[in-house]
Amino acid sequence: MTSNRFDLRGKVAIVTGGNGGIGLGLAHGLADAGADIAVIGRNEAKSSAAVADLKARGVKAISVTTDVTDKDAVAAMIERVVRDLGRVDILINNAGMSIRKPPHELELDEWNKVIDTNLTSAFVCSKLAYPALKASGNGKVINIGSMMSIFGASFATAYAASKGGIVQYTRACANAWAPDNIQVNAILPGWIDTDLTRGARKQVSGLHERVLARTPAGRWGDIDDFAGIAVFLASAASNFVTGTAIPVDGGFSVMA
Ligand code: NDP
């Protein structure tokens, strides 16, 4: 293989939740490697700012305002990306949220909201993007799990279930779509400084200190920590890597 194994020029990526946090960090990596990007989110102001940021990196970028829990909206979004950017080679299922309550306090509608946003949306986006990913000839799906794909926490009832589910869903798709030369992998972020965890730090007392003490790298992750793994899993560099769940966690998952 030549030195261009990480080159993403001519590729098109959909990044759900790409307008901020980890999704934007992933999108930065893809754009810097040359991919055009469709940013998917609900907040139009955040999405416009992300598109301007990505365009400044020299690639095409669009935003498609979409609630990923709405199947019809996802179908329209994929049609729009194919129409405006020409193809879909890379799908990153990153949109996510949490409702932090112990199992006996979580309501059914709250459970459904977390599962729909974090897990069912990945199924819907992947299923509907599959024809375009297959047509790409070397499609890539990257699902975002969590340390809650491995561990549990009293406040992560539906969240841990969704993130455990996303790893098993990744393995199923990797098997199903290998004949189409589509690789499907998961990234398991450790504790990363984003809007999501700024909320958690307010709600869960002592969390900040526990994360620092429990992370061998001795710091919270930054969205820039996701650019490299995005390029690896989206490029030809990972063509024989499928069905994996790769922690990006400063060692959190290997500390005894
Ligand atoms: P943020 O809250 O910063 O980002 C969440 C993103 O998801 C936003 O861009 C938001 O866009 C989008 N989103 C949420 N719900 C929907 C929806 N229904 N439809 C469309 N977009 C939606 O959080 P993070 O960057 O921290 O989280 C990104 C992913 O990483 C999530 O899956 C999260 O579970 C996971 N993760 C995060 C960790 C961390 O420490 N931060 C650790 C482990 C995993 P908008 O507001 O425009 O709808």
Coordinates of C-alpha atoms and ligand atoms in Angstrom, one line a residue:
M1 CA 0.0 0.0 0.0
T2 CA 1.2 3.5 -0.8
S3 CA 1.7 6.5 1.4
N4 CA -1.8 7.7 0.6
R5 CA -3.5 5.0 2.8
F6 CA -5.0 7.7 5.0
D7 CA -6.1 9.9 2.1
L8 CA -9.9 10.7 2.2
R9 CA -10.0 13.1 -0.7
G10 CA -13.1 12.2 -2.9
K11 CA -14.9 10.6 0.1
V12 CA -18.1 11.8 1.7
A13 CA -18.8 11.4 5.4
I14 CA -22.1 11.7 7.3
V15 CA -21.4 12.6 11.0
T16 CA -24.5 12.5 13.3
G17 CA -24.0 14.9 16.1
G18 CA -21.2 16.4 14.1
N19 CA -22.0 20.0 15.2
G20 CA -20.1 19.8 18.5
G21 CA -18.2 17.7 21.0
I22 CA -16.7 14.4 20.0
G23 CA -18.6 14.4 16.6
L24 CA -16.9 17.7 15.7
G25 CA -13.5 16.3 16.7
L26 CA -14.2 13.3 14.5
A27 CA -15.3 15.6 11.6
H28 CA -12.1 17.7 12.0
G29 CA -10.0 14.6 11.4
L30 CA -11.9 13.5 8.3
A31 CA -11.9 17.0 6.8
D32 CA -8.2 17.4 7.4
A33 CA -7.7 14.1 5.5
G34 CA -9.8 15.6 2.6
A35 CA -13.3 14.2 3.1
D36 CA -16.4 16.3 2.4
I37 CA -18.7 16.3 5.4
A38 CA -22.4 16.3 6.1
V39 CA -23.1 17.5 9.7
I40 CA -26.3 16.1 11.2
G41 CA -27.9 17.7 14.3
R42 CA -31.0 19.5 15.5
N43 CA -29.4 22.8 16.6
E44 CA -29.1 24.9 13.4
A45 CA -26.8 27.6 14.9
K46 CA -24.4 24.9 16.2
S47 CA -24.5 23.2 12.8
S48 CA -23.8 26.4 10.8
A49 CA -20.8 27.2 13.0
A50 CA -19.5 23.6 12.4
V51 CA -20.0 23.9 8.7
A52 CA -18.0 27.2 8.5
D53 CA -15.3 25.6 10.6
L54 CA -15.1 22.5 8.3
K55 CA -15.2 24.6 5.1
A56 CA -12.2 26.6 6.4
R57 CA -10.3 23.3 6.3
G58 CA -10.7 23.3 2.5
V59 CA -13.5 20.7 2.0
K60 CA -17.1 20.8 1.1
A61 CA -19.4 20.8 4.1
I62 CA -23.2 20.9 4.5
S63 CA -25.5 20.6 7.5
V64 CA -28.8 18.8 7.3
T65 CA -31.1 19.5 10.3
T66 CA -32.3 16.1 11.4
D67 CA -33.7 14.4 14.5
V68 CA -32.0 11.0 14.2
T69 CA -34.9 9.4 16.1
D70 CA -37.2 10.2 13.2
K71 CA -36.9 7.5 10.5
D72 CA -38.5 9.6 7.7
A73 CA -36.2 12.6 8.5
V74 CA -33.2 10.3 8.3
A75 CA -34.3 8.9 4.9
A76 CA -34.7 12.5 3.6
M77 CA -31.3 13.4 5.1
I78 CA -29.5 10.6 3.3
E79 CA -31.2 11.5 0.0
R80 CA -30.1 15.1 0.5
V81 CA -26.5 14.1 1.2
V82 CA -26.3 11.9 -1.9
R83 CA -27.9 14.7 -4.0
D84 CA -25.7 17.5 -2.7
L85 CA -22.4 15.7 -2.1
G86 CA -22.7 12.9 -4.6
R87 CA -22.2 9.7 -2.5
V88 CA -21.8 8.3 1.0
D89 CA -18.5 6.5 1.9
I90 CA -18.4 7.0 5.7
L91 CA -21.2 7.0 8.3
I92 CA -20.4 8.0 11.9
N93 CA -23.2 7.2 14.3
N94 CA -22.2 9.6 17.1
A95 CA -25.5 11.4 18.2
G96 CA -26.2 10.6 21.8
M97 CA -27.6 11.8 25.1
S98 CA -28.1 10.5 28.6
I99 CA -30.7 10.7 31.4
R100 CA -28.9 10.0 34.6
K101 CA -31.1 8.1 37.0
P102 CA -30.9 4.7 38.8
P103 CA -32.9 1.9 37.3
H104 CA -35.8 2.1 39.9
E105 CA -36.3 5.9 39.2
L106 CA -36.0 5.9 35.4
E107 CA -39.4 6.2 33.6
L108 CA -40.2 4.2 30.5
D109 CA -40.4 7.2 28.2
E110 CA -37.0 8.3 29.5
W111 CA -35.6 4.8 28.8
N112 CA -37.1 4.9 25.3
K113 CA -35.6 8.3 24.6
V114 CA -32.1 7.3 25.4
I115 CA -32.3 3.9 23.5
D116 CA -33.9 5.6 20.5
T117 CA -31.3 8.4 20.4
N118 CA -28.2 6.3 21.1
L119 CA -28.9 2.8 19.7
T120 CA -32.0 2.7 17.4
S121 CA -30.8 5.8 15.5
A122 CA -27.6 3.9 14.6
F123 CA -29.7 1.1 13.2
V124 CA -31.9 3.4 11.2
C125 CA -29.0 5.5 9.8
S126 CA -26.9 2.5 8.9
K127 CA -29.8 0.6 7.3
L128 CA -30.9 3.6 5.2
A129 CA -27.2 4.5 4.3
Y130 CA -26.4 0.9 3.4
P131 CA -27.2 1.1 -0.4
A132 CA -25.0 4.2 -0.7
L133 CA -22.2 2.6 1.5
K134 CA -22.3 -0.5 -0.7
A135 CA -22.2 1.5 -3.9
S136 CA -19.1 3.3 -2.5
G137 CA -17.2 0.0 -2.8
N138 CA -15.3 0.6 0.4
G139 CA -17.8 1.8 2.9
K140 CA -17.0 2.5 6.6
V141 CA -19.4 2.7 9.5
I142 CA -18.1 4.0 12.8
N143 CA -20.4 3.7 15.9
I144 CA -19.7 5.6 19.1
G145 CA -19.9 3.5 22.2
S146 CA -18.6 4.5 25.7
M147 CA -16.8 3.1 28.7
M148 CA -20.4 2.2 29.6
S149 CA -20.1 -0.4 26.8
I150 CA -17.8 -2.2 29.2
F151 CA -18.6 -1.0 32.7
G152 CA -21.8 0.0 34.5
A153 CA -22.7 3.0 36.7
S154 CA -25.7 3.4 38.9
F155 CA -26.8 6.5 37.0
A156 CA -26.3 5.0 33.5
T157 CA -29.3 2.8 33.3
A158 CA -30.5 3.2 29.7
Y159 CA -27.2 4.8 28.6
A160 CA -25.2 1.7 29.5
A161 CA -27.8 -0.6 27.9
S162 CA -27.6 1.5 24.7
K163 CA -23.8 1.6 24.6
G164 CA -23.5 -2.1 25.3
G165 CA -26.0 -2.7 22.5
I166 CA -24.0 -0.6 20.1
V167 CA -21.0 -2.8 20.4
Q168 CA -23.0 -5.9 19.6
Y169 CA -24.8 -4.1 16.8
T170 CA -21.4 -3.2 15.4
R171 CA -20.4 -6.9 15.4
A172 CA -23.6 -8.0 13.6
C173 CA -23.1 -5.4 10.9
A174 CA -19.4 -6.2 10.5
N175 CA -20.4 -9.8 9.7
A176 CA -23.3 -8.9 7.5
W177 CA -21.5 -6.3 5.4
A178 CA -18.0 -7.8 5.0
P179 CA -19.0 -9.2 1.6
D180 CA -19.8 -5.7 0.5
N181 CA -16.3 -4.5 1.7
I182 CA -17.9 -2.3 4.3
Q183 CA -16.0 -2.2 7.6
V184 CA -18.0 -1.5 10.8
N185 CA -16.2 -0.6 14.0
A186 CA -16.9 1.1 17.3
I187 CA -15.0 3.7 19.2
L188 CA -15.3 3.7 23.0
P189 CA -14.5 7.2 24.3
G190 CA -13.3 7.5 27.9
W191 CA -14.2 10.7 29.8
I192 CA -14.1 13.6 27.3
D193 CA -14.7 17.3 28.1
T194 CA -17.9 18.1 26.1
D195 CA -21.3 19.6 26.8
L196 CA -22.5 16.1 27.8
T197 CA -20.0 15.6 30.5
R198 CA -20.1 19.2 31.7
G199 CA -23.8 18.3 32.5
A200 CA -22.6 15.1 34.2
R201 CA -20.0 16.9 36.3
K202 CA -22.8 19.2 37.6
Q203 CA -25.1 16.3 38.4
V204 CA -22.7 13.7 39.8
S205 CA -20.7 15.0 42.7
G206 CA -17.0 14.1 42.8
L207 CA -17.0 12.9 39.2
H208 CA -14.3 15.3 38.0
E209 CA -11.8 14.2 40.7
R210 CA -12.7 10.5 40.2
V211 CA -12.1 10.7 36.5
L212 CA -8.7 12.3 37.0
A213 CA -7.7 9.7 39.6
R214 CA -8.9 6.8 37.5
T215 CA -7.4 7.8 34.1
P216 CA -3.8 6.7 33.7
A217 CA -3.2 9.7 31.3
G218 CA -4.1 11.9 34.2
R219 CA -6.5 14.2 32.2
W220 CA -9.9 14.4 30.6
G221 CA -9.9 13.7 26.9
D222 CA -10.3 16.5 24.4
I223 CA -12.2 16.5 21.1
D224 CA -8.9 16.6 19.3
D225 CA -8.1 13.2 20.6
F226 CA -10.7 11.8 18.1
A227 CA -9.2 13.1 14.8
G228 CA -6.7 10.3 14.4
I229 CA -9.0 7.3 15.1
A230 CA -11.6 8.8 12.8
V231 CA -9.1 8.9 9.9
F232 CA -7.8 5.4 10.6
L233 CA -11.3 3.8 10.8
A234 CA -12.6 5.8 7.8
S235 CA -9.6 5.1 5.5
A236 CA -8.1 2.3 3.6
A237 CA -5.6 2.0 6.5
S238 CA -8.3 -0.1 8.3
N239 CA -9.5 -2.3 5.4
F240 CA -8.9 -5.5 7.4
V241 CA -10.2 -4.1 10.7
T242 CA -13.9 -4.8 11.3
G243 CA -16.2 -5.5 14.2
T244 CA -13.8 -4.0 16.8
A245 CA -14.5 -1.7 19.7
I246 CA -11.5 0.5 20.2
P247 CA -11.1 2.5 23.5
V248 CA -9.9 6.1 23.2
D249 CA -9.7 6.6 26.9
G250 CA -6.2 7.5 28.1
G251 CA -6.0 4.0 29.6
F252 CA -9.2 4.2 31.7
S253 CA -10.4 0.7 30.6
V254 CA -7.1 -1.0 31.5
M255 CA -6.5 0.5 34.9
A256 CA -7.0 -2.2 37.6
Ligands
NDP1 P1 -22.5 16.5 23.0 O1 -23.7 16.7 23.9 O2 -21.5 17.5 22.9 O3 -23.0 16.1 21.6 C1 -24.1 15.3 21.3 C2 -24.4 15.5 19.9 O4 -25.5 14.6 19.5 C3 -24.8 16.9 19.5 O5 -24.1 17.2 18.4 C4 -26.3 16.8 19.3 O6 -26.7 17.7 18.3 C5 -26.5 15.4 18.8 N1 -27.8 14.8 19.1 C6 -28.3 14.4 20.2 N2 -29.6 14.0 20.1 C7 -29.9 14.1 18.7 C8 -31.0 13.8 17.9 N3 -32.1 13.2 18.4 N4 -30.9 14.0 16.6 C9 -29.8 14.5 16.0 N5 -28.7 14.8 16.8 C10 -28.7 14.6 18.1 O7 -21.9 15.1 23.6 P2 -20.6 14.3 23.2 O8 -19.8 14.9 22.1 O9 -19.9 14.1 24.5 O10 -21.2 12.9 22.8 C11 -21.1 12.4 21.5 C12 -21.2 10.9 21.6 O11 -20.1 10.4 22.3 C13 -22.4 10.4 22.2 O12 -22.9 9.2 21.6 C14 -22.0 10.1 23.6 O13 -22.8 9.1 24.3 C15 -20.6 9.6 23.3 N6 -19.7 9.6 24.5 C16 -19.3 10.7 25.1 C17 -18.4 10.7 26.2 C18 -17.9 11.9 26.8 O14 -17.1 11.7 27.8 N7 -18.2 13.1 26.4 C19 -17.9 9.4 26.7 C20 -18.4 8.2 26.0 C21 -19.2 8.3 24.9 P3 -28.0 18.7 18.5 O15 -27.8 19.4 19.8 O16 -27.8 19.7 17.4 O17 -29.2 17.9 18.4

